[in-house]
Coordinates of N, CA and C in Angstrom, one line a residue:
M1 N 123.3 106.4 100.7 CA 121.6 105.1 100.1 C 121.0 106.1 100.8
S2 N 119.9 105.2 100.3 CA 118.0 105.5 100.2 C 118.4 106.6 102.2
R3 N 116.7 107.7 102.1 CA 116.2 107.8 103.1 C 115.4 107.2 103.4
Y4 N 114.8 106.5 102.7 CA 113.4 105.4 103.3 C 113.6 104.2 103.5
K5 N 112.7 103.9 105.0 CA 113.3 102.3 105.5 C 112.0 101.4 105.3
L6 N 111.2 102.2 104.4 CA 110.1 101.1 105.0 C 109.9 100.2 103.4
I7 N 108.7 100.0 102.3 CA 108.4 99.8 101.9 C 107.7 99.2 101.6
A8 N 105.8 100.0 101.8 CA 104.4 99.4 101.0 C 104.1 99.0 100.4
L9 N 103.9 98.0 99.9 CA 103.6 96.8 99.5 C 102.3 97.0 98.9
D10 N 101.0 97.9 97.7 CA 100.0 96.7 97.4 C 100.4 95.8 96.6
M11 N 99.3 94.8 96.5 CA 99.0 92.8 95.6 C 99.2 92.7 94.5
D12 N 97.7 93.2 94.3 CA 97.3 92.9 92.9 C 97.1 94.3 92.7
G13 N 98.0 93.9 91.3 CA 98.0 95.4 90.1 C 99.0 95.8 91.1
T14 N 99.8 95.7 91.5 CA 101.2 96.3 91.9 C 101.9 95.7 91.6
L15 N 102.5 95.0 92.9 CA 103.2 94.2 93.0 C 103.4 92.5 91.5
L16 N 101.8 92.3 92.1 CA 101.4 90.5 91.1 C 101.2 91.2 90.0
D17 N 101.5 90.4 88.7 CA 100.9 90.9 87.2 C 99.9 90.1 86.9
Q18 N 99.8 89.4 85.3 CA 98.8 89.2 84.9 C 98.0 87.5 85.8
Q19 N 99.3 87.2 85.7 CA 99.0 85.6 86.2 C 99.2 85.3 88.0
Q20 N 98.7 86.2 88.7 CA 98.9 86.7 89.9 C 100.5 85.9 90.3
S21 N 100.9 86.2 89.5 CA 102.3 86.0 89.9 C 103.6 87.2 90.2
V22 N 104.6 86.9 91.3 CA 105.2 87.7 91.7 C 106.4 88.0 91.1
S23 N 106.8 88.6 89.2 CA 108.2 88.3 88.7 C 109.5 88.4 89.0
Q24 N 110.8 87.6 88.8 CA 111.4 87.2 89.2 C 112.3 88.8 89.3
E25 N 112.1 89.6 88.5 CA 113.2 91.0 88.9 C 113.0 91.8 89.7
N26 N 111.3 91.0 89.9 CA 110.9 92.1 91.2 C 111.0 92.0 92.6
R27 N 111.1 89.9 92.7 CA 111.6 89.2 94.0 C 113.0 89.1 93.8
R28 N 114.0 89.7 92.9 CA 115.4 90.7 92.6 C 115.6 91.2 93.3
W29 N 114.9 92.5 93.2 CA 115.1 93.5 93.9 C 114.2 94.0 95.4
I30 N 113.7 93.0 95.4 CA 113.2 92.7 96.6 C 113.9 92.1 98.3
A31 N 114.8 91.3 97.5 CA 115.2 90.6 98.2 C 117.1 91.8 98.0
N32 N 117.4 92.1 97.2 CA 117.9 93.2 97.1 C 118.5 95.0 98.5
A33 N 116.6 95.0 98.7 CA 116.5 96.1 98.5 C 116.0 95.5 101.2
R34 N 116.2 94.5 100.9 CA 115.4 94.3 102.1 C 117.1 93.7 102.7
E35 N 118.1 93.8 101.8 CA 119.9 93.4 102.1 C 119.9 94.2 102.3
A36 N 119.4 95.7 101.9 CA 120.2 96.5 102.3 C 119.8 97.7 103.5
G37 N 118.9 96.8 104.5 CA 117.9 97.3 105.5 C 116.7 98.0 105.0
V38 N 116.2 98.2 103.7 CA 114.4 98.7 103.7 C 114.0 97.1 104.0
M39 N 112.7 97.5 105.0 CA 111.8 96.9 105.8 C 111.3 96.8 104.1
V40 N 111.1 95.6 103.6 CA 109.7 95.1 102.7 C 108.7 94.8 103.0
M41 N 107.3 95.4 103.5 CA 106.2 94.7 103.6 C 105.2 95.0 102.5
L42 N 103.9 93.9 102.7 CA 102.1 93.3 101.8 C 101.6 94.8 102.7
A43 N 100.5 95.1 102.3 CA 99.5 96.3 102.3 C 99.3 95.9 101.8
T44 N 97.4 96.0 101.8 CA 97.4 94.1 101.1 C 95.1 94.3 101.4
G45 N 94.4 94.0 101.0 CA 92.9 94.2 100.5 C 93.0 93.1 101.2
R46 N 94.0 91.6 100.6 CA 93.0 90.8 100.3 C 93.5 89.6 102.2
N47 N 93.0 88.9 102.3 CA 92.7 88.0 104.0 C 94.2 86.9 103.7
L48 N 94.8 86.7 105.3 CA 96.0 86.4 105.0 C 96.6 85.6 104.2
P49 N 95.3 84.5 104.6 CA 95.5 83.0 103.8 C 95.6 83.1 102.3
S50 N 96.1 83.9 101.2 CA 96.0 84.0 100.6 C 96.5 84.8 100.5
V51 N 97.7 85.8 101.2 CA 99.1 86.4 101.3 C 99.9 85.4 102.0
M52 N 99.5 84.4 102.1 CA 101.2 83.2 102.6 C 101.6 84.0 102.1
P53 N 101.6 82.5 100.4 CA 101.8 82.0 100.1 C 103.2 82.9 99.3
Y54 N 102.5 84.2 99.0 CA 104.0 85.7 98.5 C 105.1 85.7 99.5
V55 N 103.7 85.9 101.1 CA 105.0 85.8 102.3 C 105.8 85.2 102.1
Q56 N 105.7 83.6 102.5 CA 106.5 82.8 102.1 C 107.6 82.4 100.8
Q57 N 107.3 82.7 99.7 CA 107.5 83.7 97.9 C 109.1 83.8 98.1
L58 N 108.9 85.7 99.1 CA 109.7 86.9 99.9 C 110.2 86.2 100.2
E59 N 110.0 85.1 101.1 CA 110.7 84.9 102.3 C 110.7 86.4 103.6
L60 N 109.1 87.2 104.0 CA 109.3 88.8 104.1 C 109.0 88.3 105.9
D61 N 109.9 88.1 107.0 CA 109.5 87.8 108.2 C 108.8 89.4 109.1
G62 N 108.1 89.8 108.6 CA 107.8 91.4 109.4 C 107.0 91.4 109.3
P63 N 106.2 93.0 109.3 CA 104.8 93.3 109.8 C 104.2 92.7 108.2
L64 N 102.1 92.4 108.0 CA 101.8 92.9 107.1 C 100.8 93.2 107.1
V65 N 99.5 94.2 106.8 CA 98.6 94.9 106.9 C 97.5 94.5 105.4
T66 N 96.5 93.4 106.3 CA 95.9 93.2 104.8 C 94.6 93.4 105.0
V67 N 93.3 92.9 104.6 CA 92.2 92.9 105.1 C 92.0 94.6 104.6
N68 N 92.7 95.6 103.5 CA 92.4 97.4 103.5 C 93.0 98.0 105.0
G69 N 93.6 97.4 106.0 CA 94.0 97.3 107.4 C 93.5 97.2 108.6
S70 N 91.9 96.3 108.1 CA 91.7 95.5 109.4 C 92.4 94.8 110.3
D71 N 93.2 94.0 110.1 CA 94.6 93.2 110.4 C 95.7 94.0 110.0
V72 N 95.7 94.0 111.3 CA 98.1 94.6 111.2 C 98.6 93.4 111.8
W73 N 99.2 92.9 111.1 CA 100.4 92.0 111.8 C 101.9 92.0 112.1
L74 N 102.7 92.6 113.5 CA 103.6 92.2 114.2 C 104.3 91.6 112.4
R75 N 103.8 90.2 112.7 CA 104.9 89.3 111.9 C 103.7 87.8 111.3
P76 N 104.1 87.8 110.7 CA 103.2 86.1 110.7 C 102.4 85.6 111.1
G77 N 101.6 85.5 111.3 CA 100.2 85.0 113.1 C 101.2 85.1 114.3
E78 N 101.4 86.5 115.0 CA 100.9 87.2 115.5 C 100.4 88.5 115.6
L79 N 99.8 89.6 115.9 CA 98.2 89.9 115.4 C 99.0 91.1 116.2
L80 N 99.2 92.5 115.5 CA 99.3 93.6 116.1 C 97.2 94.5 117.0
Q81 N 97.1 94.6 115.8 CA 95.6 95.2 116.0 C 94.6 94.1 114.7
R82 N 93.2 94.5 114.7 CA 92.4 94.0 114.7 C 91.0 95.0 115.2
T83 N 90.7 95.6 113.6 CA 89.2 96.4 114.0 C 88.1 95.4 112.7
L84 N 87.0 95.4 113.9 CA 86.4 94.6 112.6 C 84.3 95.3 112.5
L85 N 84.0 95.2 111.0 CA 82.5 95.4 111.3 C 81.5 94.8 111.7
R86 N 80.7 95.9 112.5 CA 79.3 96.1 113.0 C 79.0 94.3 111.9
H87 N 78.4 94.0 112.5 CA 77.7 92.5 112.0 C 76.3 93.4 111.8
E88 N 75.8 93.8 112.3 CA 74.1 93.9 111.9 C 74.7 95.3 110.5
A89 N 75.7 95.5 110.9 CA 76.6 96.2 109.8 C 76.0 95.4 108.0
V90 N 76.8 94.1 108.2 CA 77.5 93.6 107.0 C 76.1 93.7 106.4
T91 N 75.0 92.9 108.0 CA 72.5 92.1 107.5 C 72.7 93.2 106.7
E92 N 73.4 94.4 106.7 CA 72.3 95.8 105.5 C 73.3 96.1 104.7
L93 N 74.8 96.1 104.5 CA 74.5 95.6 103.3 C 74.2 94.0 102.5
V94 N 74.0 93.5 102.9 CA 73.9 91.9 102.1 C 72.4 93.0 101.4
R95 N 72.0 93.4 102.7 CA 70.0 93.6 101.4 C 71.0 94.1 100.9
L96 N 71.5 95.3 100.7 CA 71.7 96.2 100.2 C 72.1 95.8 98.5
A97 N 73.0 95.3 98.5 CA 73.6 94.5 97.2 C 72.2 93.3 97.0
R98 N 71.7 92.4 98.1 CA 71.2 91.9 97.1 C 69.9 92.2 96.3
H99 N 69.2 93.5 96.4 CA 68.5 94.2 96.7 C 68.6 95.1 95.0
C100 N 69.9 94.7 94.1 CA 70.5 95.7 93.5 C 70.8 94.2 92.6
G101 N 70.9 93.8 92.7 CA 71.4 92.1 92.4 C 72.8 91.7 91.8
V102 N 73.4 92.6 92.8 CA 74.7 93.2 92.5 C 75.9 91.5 93.3
K103 N 76.7 91.4 92.3 CA 78.0 90.1 93.0 C 78.6 90.8 94.6
F104 N 78.4 90.4 95.0 CA 79.5 90.6 96.8 C 80.1 89.5 97.6
W105 N 81.0 90.3 98.3 CA 81.1 88.8 99.6 C 81.6 90.1 100.6
G106 N 82.2 89.5 101.6 CA 82.7 89.7 103.3 C 84.3 89.1 103.2
H107 N 85.4 89.2 104.0 CA 86.0 88.4 104.6 C 85.9 88.5 105.6
A108 N 85.9 87.4 107.0 CA 86.0 87.4 108.4 C 86.9 87.2 108.9
V109 N 87.3 86.5 109.9 CA 88.2 85.4 110.9 C 87.7 84.5 110.1
E110 N 86.4 83.9 110.1 CA 86.6 82.2 110.1 C 86.3 82.5 108.3
G111 N 86.9 82.8 107.2 CA 86.8 82.3 106.1 C 85.7 83.4 105.2
T112 N 86.2 83.6 103.2 CA 85.8 84.6 102.9 C 84.5 83.9 103.1
F113 N 82.7 84.7 102.2 CA 82.0 83.9 101.8 C 81.3 84.8 100.8
R114 N 81.4 84.4 99.7 CA 81.0 84.9 98.4 C 78.8 85.0 98.4
K115 N 78.0 85.1 97.4 CA 77.5 85.5 97.1 C 76.2 84.5 97.1
D116 N 77.4 83.4 96.3 CA 76.5 82.0 96.8 C 76.5 80.7 97.1
R117 N 77.4 81.6 98.2 CA 78.1 80.4 99.7 C 77.9 81.5 100.6
W118 N 76.5 82.4 101.1 CA 76.8 83.6 102.0 C 75.6 82.9 103.0
P119 N 76.2 82.5 104.1 CA 75.8 82.1 105.5 C 74.0 82.6 106.0
D120 N 73.6 81.3 106.4 CA 72.5 81.9 107.0 C 72.1 83.5 107.9
H121 N 72.8 83.5 108.3 CA 72.6 84.6 109.5 C 73.8 85.1 109.5
E122 N 74.4 86.7 109.7 CA 76.1 86.8 109.4 C 76.3 87.1 111.4
E123 N 75.9 86.7 112.8 CA 76.0 87.0 113.8 C 77.3 86.5 114.6
P124 N 77.3 84.5 113.7 CA 78.4 84.0 114.6 C 79.6 84.4 114.0
F125 N 79.9 85.5 113.8 CA 80.4 85.5 112.0 C 82.3 87.2 112.4
Q126 N 83.3 86.5 112.6 CA 83.3 89.0 113.0 C 84.0 88.6 111.8
W127 N 83.7 90.4 110.8 CA 83.5 90.6 109.9 C 84.5 92.2 110.4
F128 N 85.8 91.7 109.3 CA 87.0 92.8 108.3 C 86.6 93.6 107.3
S129 N 85.5 93.0 106.5 CA 85.3 93.7 105.4 C 83.4 93.5 104.3
F130 N 83.1 93.7 103.3 CA 82.2 93.6 103.2 C 82.6 94.7 101.1
A131 N 82.5 93.7 100.1 CA 82.1 94.4 98.8 C 81.2 93.9 97.8
V132 N 81.0 94.7 96.9 CA 80.5 94.2 95.7 C 81.1 94.8 94.5
H133 N 80.5 94.5 93.7 CA 80.2 94.1 92.2 C 79.5 94.5 91.3
S134 N 79.6 95.3 90.2 CA 78.6 95.1 89.7 C 79.5 96.8 88.4
E135 N 79.0 96.4 87.4 CA 79.6 97.5 86.2 C 78.8 98.5 85.7
N136 N 77.2 97.7 86.2 CA 76.6 99.8 87.2 C 77.0 100.4 88.0
K137 N 76.8 101.1 86.9 CA 77.7 102.9 88.4 C 76.7 103.3 88.9
E138 N 75.2 103.1 88.6 CA 74.0 104.1 89.2 C 73.8 102.6 90.0
H139 N 73.8 101.2 90.6 CA 74.3 100.1 91.1 C 75.0 100.7 92.3
L140 N 76.6 100.8 92.1 CA 77.5 101.6 92.9 C 76.9 102.6 93.7
D141 N 76.2 103.7 92.4 CA 76.4 105.0 93.6 C 75.4 104.3 94.8
W142 N 73.9 103.6 94.4 CA 72.5 103.6 95.5 C 73.2 102.8 96.3
I143 N 74.0 101.9 96.2 CA 74.5 101.1 97.5 C 75.5 101.6 98.0
R144 N 76.6 102.6 97.2 CA 76.9 103.5 98.0 C 75.7 105.0 98.9
G145 N 75.2 105.0 98.9 CA 74.2 106.7 99.3 C 73.8 105.7 100.0
E146 N 73.2 104.9 99.9 CA 72.4 104.0 100.8 C 72.9 103.8 102.2
S147 N 74.0 103.0 101.8 CA 74.8 102.7 103.2 C 74.9 103.7 104.0
S148 N 74.9 104.7 104.4 CA 75.8 106.4 104.8 C 74.0 105.8 106.1
R149 N 72.9 105.6 105.4 CA 71.7 105.7 106.4 C 72.3 104.3 108.1
I150 N 73.5 103.4 107.2 CA 73.3 102.4 108.0 C 74.5 102.8 109.4
G151 N 75.8 103.9 108.6 CA 76.2 104.1 109.6 C 78.0 104.7 108.9
A152 N 78.3 104.8 109.4 CA 79.6 105.6 108.7 C 81.1 104.3 108.5
F153 N 81.3 104.3 107.3 CA 82.0 103.8 107.0 C 83.4 103.3 105.9
E154 N 84.2 102.9 106.2 CA 85.6 103.7 105.0 C 85.5 103.3 104.2
I155 N 84.4 103.8 102.9 CA 84.8 103.4 101.8 C 86.0 103.3 100.2
S156 N 86.8 102.2 99.6 CA 87.1 102.2 98.4 C 86.8 101.6 97.5
N157 N 87.6 101.4 97.0 CA 88.3 100.0 96.0 C 89.4 99.3 95.6
S158 N 89.0 98.3 95.0 CA 90.4 97.3 94.0 C 90.2 97.4 92.9
H159 N 88.7 98.6 91.9 CA 88.9 98.1 90.7 C 88.3 98.8 90.7
P160 N 87.8 99.5 89.6 CA 86.9 100.8 89.7 C 84.7 99.8 89.5
C161 N 85.0 98.6 89.3 CA 83.6 97.9 89.5 C 83.1 97.7 90.7
N162 N 83.9 97.5 91.5 CA 83.8 97.2 93.3 C 83.9 98.8 94.2
L163 N 82.9 98.1 95.5 CA 82.9 98.8 96.8 C 83.8 98.2 97.4
E164 N 84.0 99.1 98.5 CA 84.7 97.8 99.5 C 84.5 98.7 100.1
F165 N 84.0 98.0 101.8 CA 83.7 99.2 103.0 C 84.2 98.4 104.1
N166 N 85.1 98.9 105.0 CA 85.4 98.8 105.9 C 85.6 99.7 107.1
P167 N 86.1 99.1 108.6 CA 84.9 99.9 109.7 C 85.7 101.2 109.8
P168 N 85.2 102.3 109.9 CA 85.0 103.8 110.1 C 87.0 104.5 109.5
G169 N 87.7 104.8 109.4 CA 88.2 105.3 109.7 C 90.2 104.1 109.9
I170 N 89.9 102.9 109.0 CA 90.4 102.2 108.5 C 90.7 101.6 107.2
H171 N 92.7 101.9 107.3 CA 92.9 101.5 105.6 C 93.6 101.2 105.9
K172 N 94.3 101.4 104.6 CA 95.6 100.5 104.0 C 96.3 101.7 105.6
A173 N 96.6 103.0 105.1 CA 97.3 103.5 106.4 C 97.5 104.3 107.9
S174 N 96.3 103.8 107.9 CA 96.3 103.5 109.4 C 96.8 102.0 110.1
G175 N 97.0 101.2 108.8 CA 97.6 100.2 109.1 C 99.0 100.5 109.1
V176 N 99.7 101.1 108.7 CA 101.2 101.0 107.7 C 101.6 102.4 108.8
G177 N 100.2 102.9 109.2 CA 100.6 103.7 110.6 C 101.0 103.2 111.8
Q178 N 99.8 102.3 111.8 CA 100.9 101.7 113.1 C 101.6 101.3 113.4
V179 N 102.5 100.1 112.3 CA 103.9 100.0 111.5 C 104.7 100.3 113.0
C180 N 104.4 101.7 111.4 CA 105.6 103.0 112.2 C 105.6 103.1 113.1
E181 N 104.6 103.3 113.5 CA 105.1 103.3 115.5 C 105.3 102.1 116.5
M182 N 104.8 101.1 115.9 CA 105.9 99.8 116.4 C 107.3 100.2 116.2
L183 N 107.5 100.8 115.1 CA 109.3 99.8 114.6 C 109.9 101.8 114.4
G184 N 109.4 102.8 115.3 CA 109.6 104.0 115.9 C 110.4 105.0 114.6
I185 N 109.7 105.3 113.4 CA 110.0 105.7 111.6 C 108.6 106.4 111.9
G186 N 109.0 107.0 111.0 CA 107.7 108.1 111.1 C 107.1 107.7 109.4
M187 N 106.3 107.8 108.7 CA 105.3 107.6 108.0 C 106.0 108.7 106.6
D188 N 107.5 109.2 106.8 CA 107.7 110.3 106.1 C 109.1 109.2 105.6
E189 N 109.5 108.2 106.3 CA 110.1 107.4 105.2 C 109.7 106.1 104.8
V190 N 108.8 106.0 104.3 CA 108.1 105.0 104.0 C 107.9 105.7 102.5
I191 N 107.6 104.2 101.7 CA 107.5 104.1 100.1 C 106.5 103.1 100.0
A192 N 105.3 104.0 99.3 CA 104.1 103.0 99.7 C 103.9 103.2 97.6
A193 N 103.3 102.4 97.4 CA 103.0 101.8 96.0 C 102.2 101.2 96.3
G194 N 101.0 101.8 94.6 CA 100.0 100.9 94.6 C 98.7 102.0 93.1
D195 N 97.6 101.0 93.5 CA 96.9 100.9 92.0 C 95.7 101.4 91.9
S196 N 94.6 100.9 92.8 CA 93.6 101.1 92.7 C 93.1 102.4 94.3
N197 N 91.3 103.2 94.2 CA 91.6 103.7 95.2 C 92.2 103.0 96.8
N198 N 91.8 101.8 97.1 CA 91.9 101.6 98.2 C 93.7 101.9 98.7
D199 N 94.2 101.8 97.7 CA 95.5 102.5 98.2 C 95.7 104.2 98.7
L200 N 94.8 105.0 97.9 CA 95.3 106.3 98.2 C 95.7 106.5 98.8
A201 N 95.0 106.5 100.5 CA 95.0 106.8 101.7 C 96.4 106.7 102.3
L202 N 97.2 105.7 101.7 CA 98.6 105.2 102.3 C 99.7 105.4 101.5
I203 N 99.1 106.0 100.4 CA 100.7 107.3 99.1 C 99.9 108.3 99.6
R204 N 99.2 108.2 99.9 CA 98.9 110.0 100.0 C 100.0 110.7 101.9
A205 N 99.7 109.7 102.5 CA 100.3 109.7 103.7 C 101.7 109.3 103.7
A206 N 102.1 108.6 103.1 CA 103.7 108.8 102.6 C 104.6 109.3 102.5
G207 N 105.7 109.0 103.0 CA 107.2 110.1 102.0 C 106.8 110.6 101.1
L208 N 107.0 108.5 100.1 CA 107.2 109.0 98.6 C 105.7 107.9 98.0
G209 N 104.2 108.5 97.4 CA 103.5 108.1 96.9 C 103.7 107.6 95.1
I210 N 103.6 105.8 95.2 CA 104.3 106.1 93.9 C 103.1 105.6 93.3
A211 N 102.7 106.0 91.9 CA 100.7 105.2 91.2 C 101.9 104.0 90.4
M212 N 101.6 102.8 89.6 CA 101.6 102.2 88.9 C 100.8 102.5 87.5
G213 N 102.0 102.6 86.8 CA 101.5 102.8 85.2 C 99.7 102.9 85.1
N214 N 99.8 101.4 85.8 CA 97.7 101.1 85.2 C 97.5 101.4 86.1
A215 N 97.0 102.3 87.0 CA 96.9 102.4 88.3 C 95.8 103.4 87.9
Q216 N 94.7 103.0 88.5 CA 93.4 103.7 88.4 C 93.6 105.7 87.9
E217 N 93.1 106.9 87.5 CA 93.6 108.3 87.5 C 93.9 108.4 89.0
E218 N 92.8 108.6 89.0 CA 92.5 109.6 90.7 C 94.3 109.0 91.0
V219 N 94.1 107.4 91.3 CA 95.6 107.5 92.1 C 96.5 107.9 91.5
K220 N 97.5 108.4 90.0 CA 97.8 108.6 89.8 C 98.1 110.0 90.2
R221 N 97.4 111.0 90.5 CA 96.7 112.4 90.2 C 97.2 112.6 91.8
A222 N 96.5 110.9 92.2 CA 97.6 111.5 93.8 C 98.8 111.4 94.2
A223 N 98.9 110.9 93.7 CA 101.0 110.1 93.3 C 102.1 111.3 93.7
D224 N 103.2 111.1 94.8 CA 104.2 111.7 93.9 C 105.3 111.8 92.4
T225 N 105.0 110.1 92.5 CA 105.4 110.2 91.2 C 105.1 108.7 90.3
V226 N 104.5 108.0 89.7 CA 104.7 107.1 88.6 C 105.3 106.3 88.3
A227 N 105.4 105.4 88.6 CA 106.1 103.8 88.3 C 106.0 103.1 86.8
P228 N 106.5 102.3 86.0 CA 106.0 101.7 85.7 C 104.8 100.5 86.0
A229 N 104.3 100.0 85.0 CA 103.1 98.9 85.4 C 103.6 98.1 86.1
N230 N 103.1 96.8 86.1 CA 103.0 96.1 87.7 C 103.3 95.4 86.0
T231 N 103.2 95.1 84.9 CA 103.1 94.2 83.9 C 105.1 93.9 83.7
E232 N 105.1 95.5 83.7 CA 106.9 96.0 83.3 C 107.6 95.9 84.4
D233 N 107.1 94.8 85.2 CA 108.4 94.8 87.1 C 108.4 96.1 86.8
G234 N 107.3 97.2 87.9 CA 107.0 98.2 88.1 C 107.8 98.7 89.5
V235 N 107.9 97.0 90.3 CA 108.6 97.2 91.3 C 109.9 97.6 91.7
A236 N 110.3 96.4 90.8 CA 111.7 96.4 90.5 C 112.4 97.4 90.6
A237 N 111.4 98.3 89.2 CA 111.9 99.9 89.1 C 111.9 100.9 89.6
L238 N 111.4 101.0 90.8 CA 111.0 101.6 91.9 C 111.8 101.7 92.9
I239 N 112.4 100.2 93.3 CA 113.1 100.0 94.2 C 114.4 100.4 94.0
Q240 N 114.9 100.5 91.6 CA 116.6 100.9 92.1 C 116.2 102.1 91.5
R241 N 115.0 102.6 91.9 CA 115.3 104.7 91.6 C 115.1 105.4 92.4
Y242 N 114.5 104.5 93.6 CA 114.2 104.9 95.4 C 115.0 104.8 96.2
V243 N 115.4 103.8 95.7 CA 116.0 102.7 96.9 C 118.0 102.6 97.1
F244 N 118.7 102.9 95.4 CA 119.9 102.7 95.2 C 120.3 103.4 95.2
G245 N 119.5 104.4 93.6 CA 119.1 105.5 93.0 C 120.1 105.8 91.7
M246 N 119.7 105.1 91.0 CA 119.6 104.2 89.7 C 118.8 105.0 88.6
E247 N 118.5 105.2 88.0 CA 118.2 105.6 86.8 C 118.1 104.5 85.1

């Protein structure tokens, strides 16, 4: 039996296919891993409301890491740790995004807000993360550079055209690390799978870091191995190989 006790899965581009669905094979092998005593959890940039339909579908009842580590859940509905951005920082990030005319959005306790429905003031809200999207790399580079004048951030992406801002030191690895501490296991007993820059810290910290076949090249370089793509039941394949020893 595998020496790994926990599998931490990214969602978009990893667990989910192009239709935002979990394939039958992925569902089956996640269930098999859990029956074999290996915990399976989601570690995602999504907020809890958008994660819950998949949690219910997969019948997961354990820990979760959402909004790139800003929220760590003991189980759905039971919060373990929450880390927020300063609302002044969000105000300044909005200013930078508007200056470049790029798309932007933010996840808050109160909901997700986008450029076309942004609140008049940031102060009443508890912000987890802020993100921008642009196909103009110069805009992204300028925003990244100017953000350092505002303060420290953990900056990642879930797509090459995104920048995602979390509180400093907060990422999927910090969240899964808290889960491991709670469970009394080491990060060397974790399998982590992902496809984007916001998975890098976790893939590097895990005992076995896996990049999906569709992953960004930087993620593939950092990973211990590469699994089939998210459209090829890659999660099922990695469970078969690294939990059950099937070739």
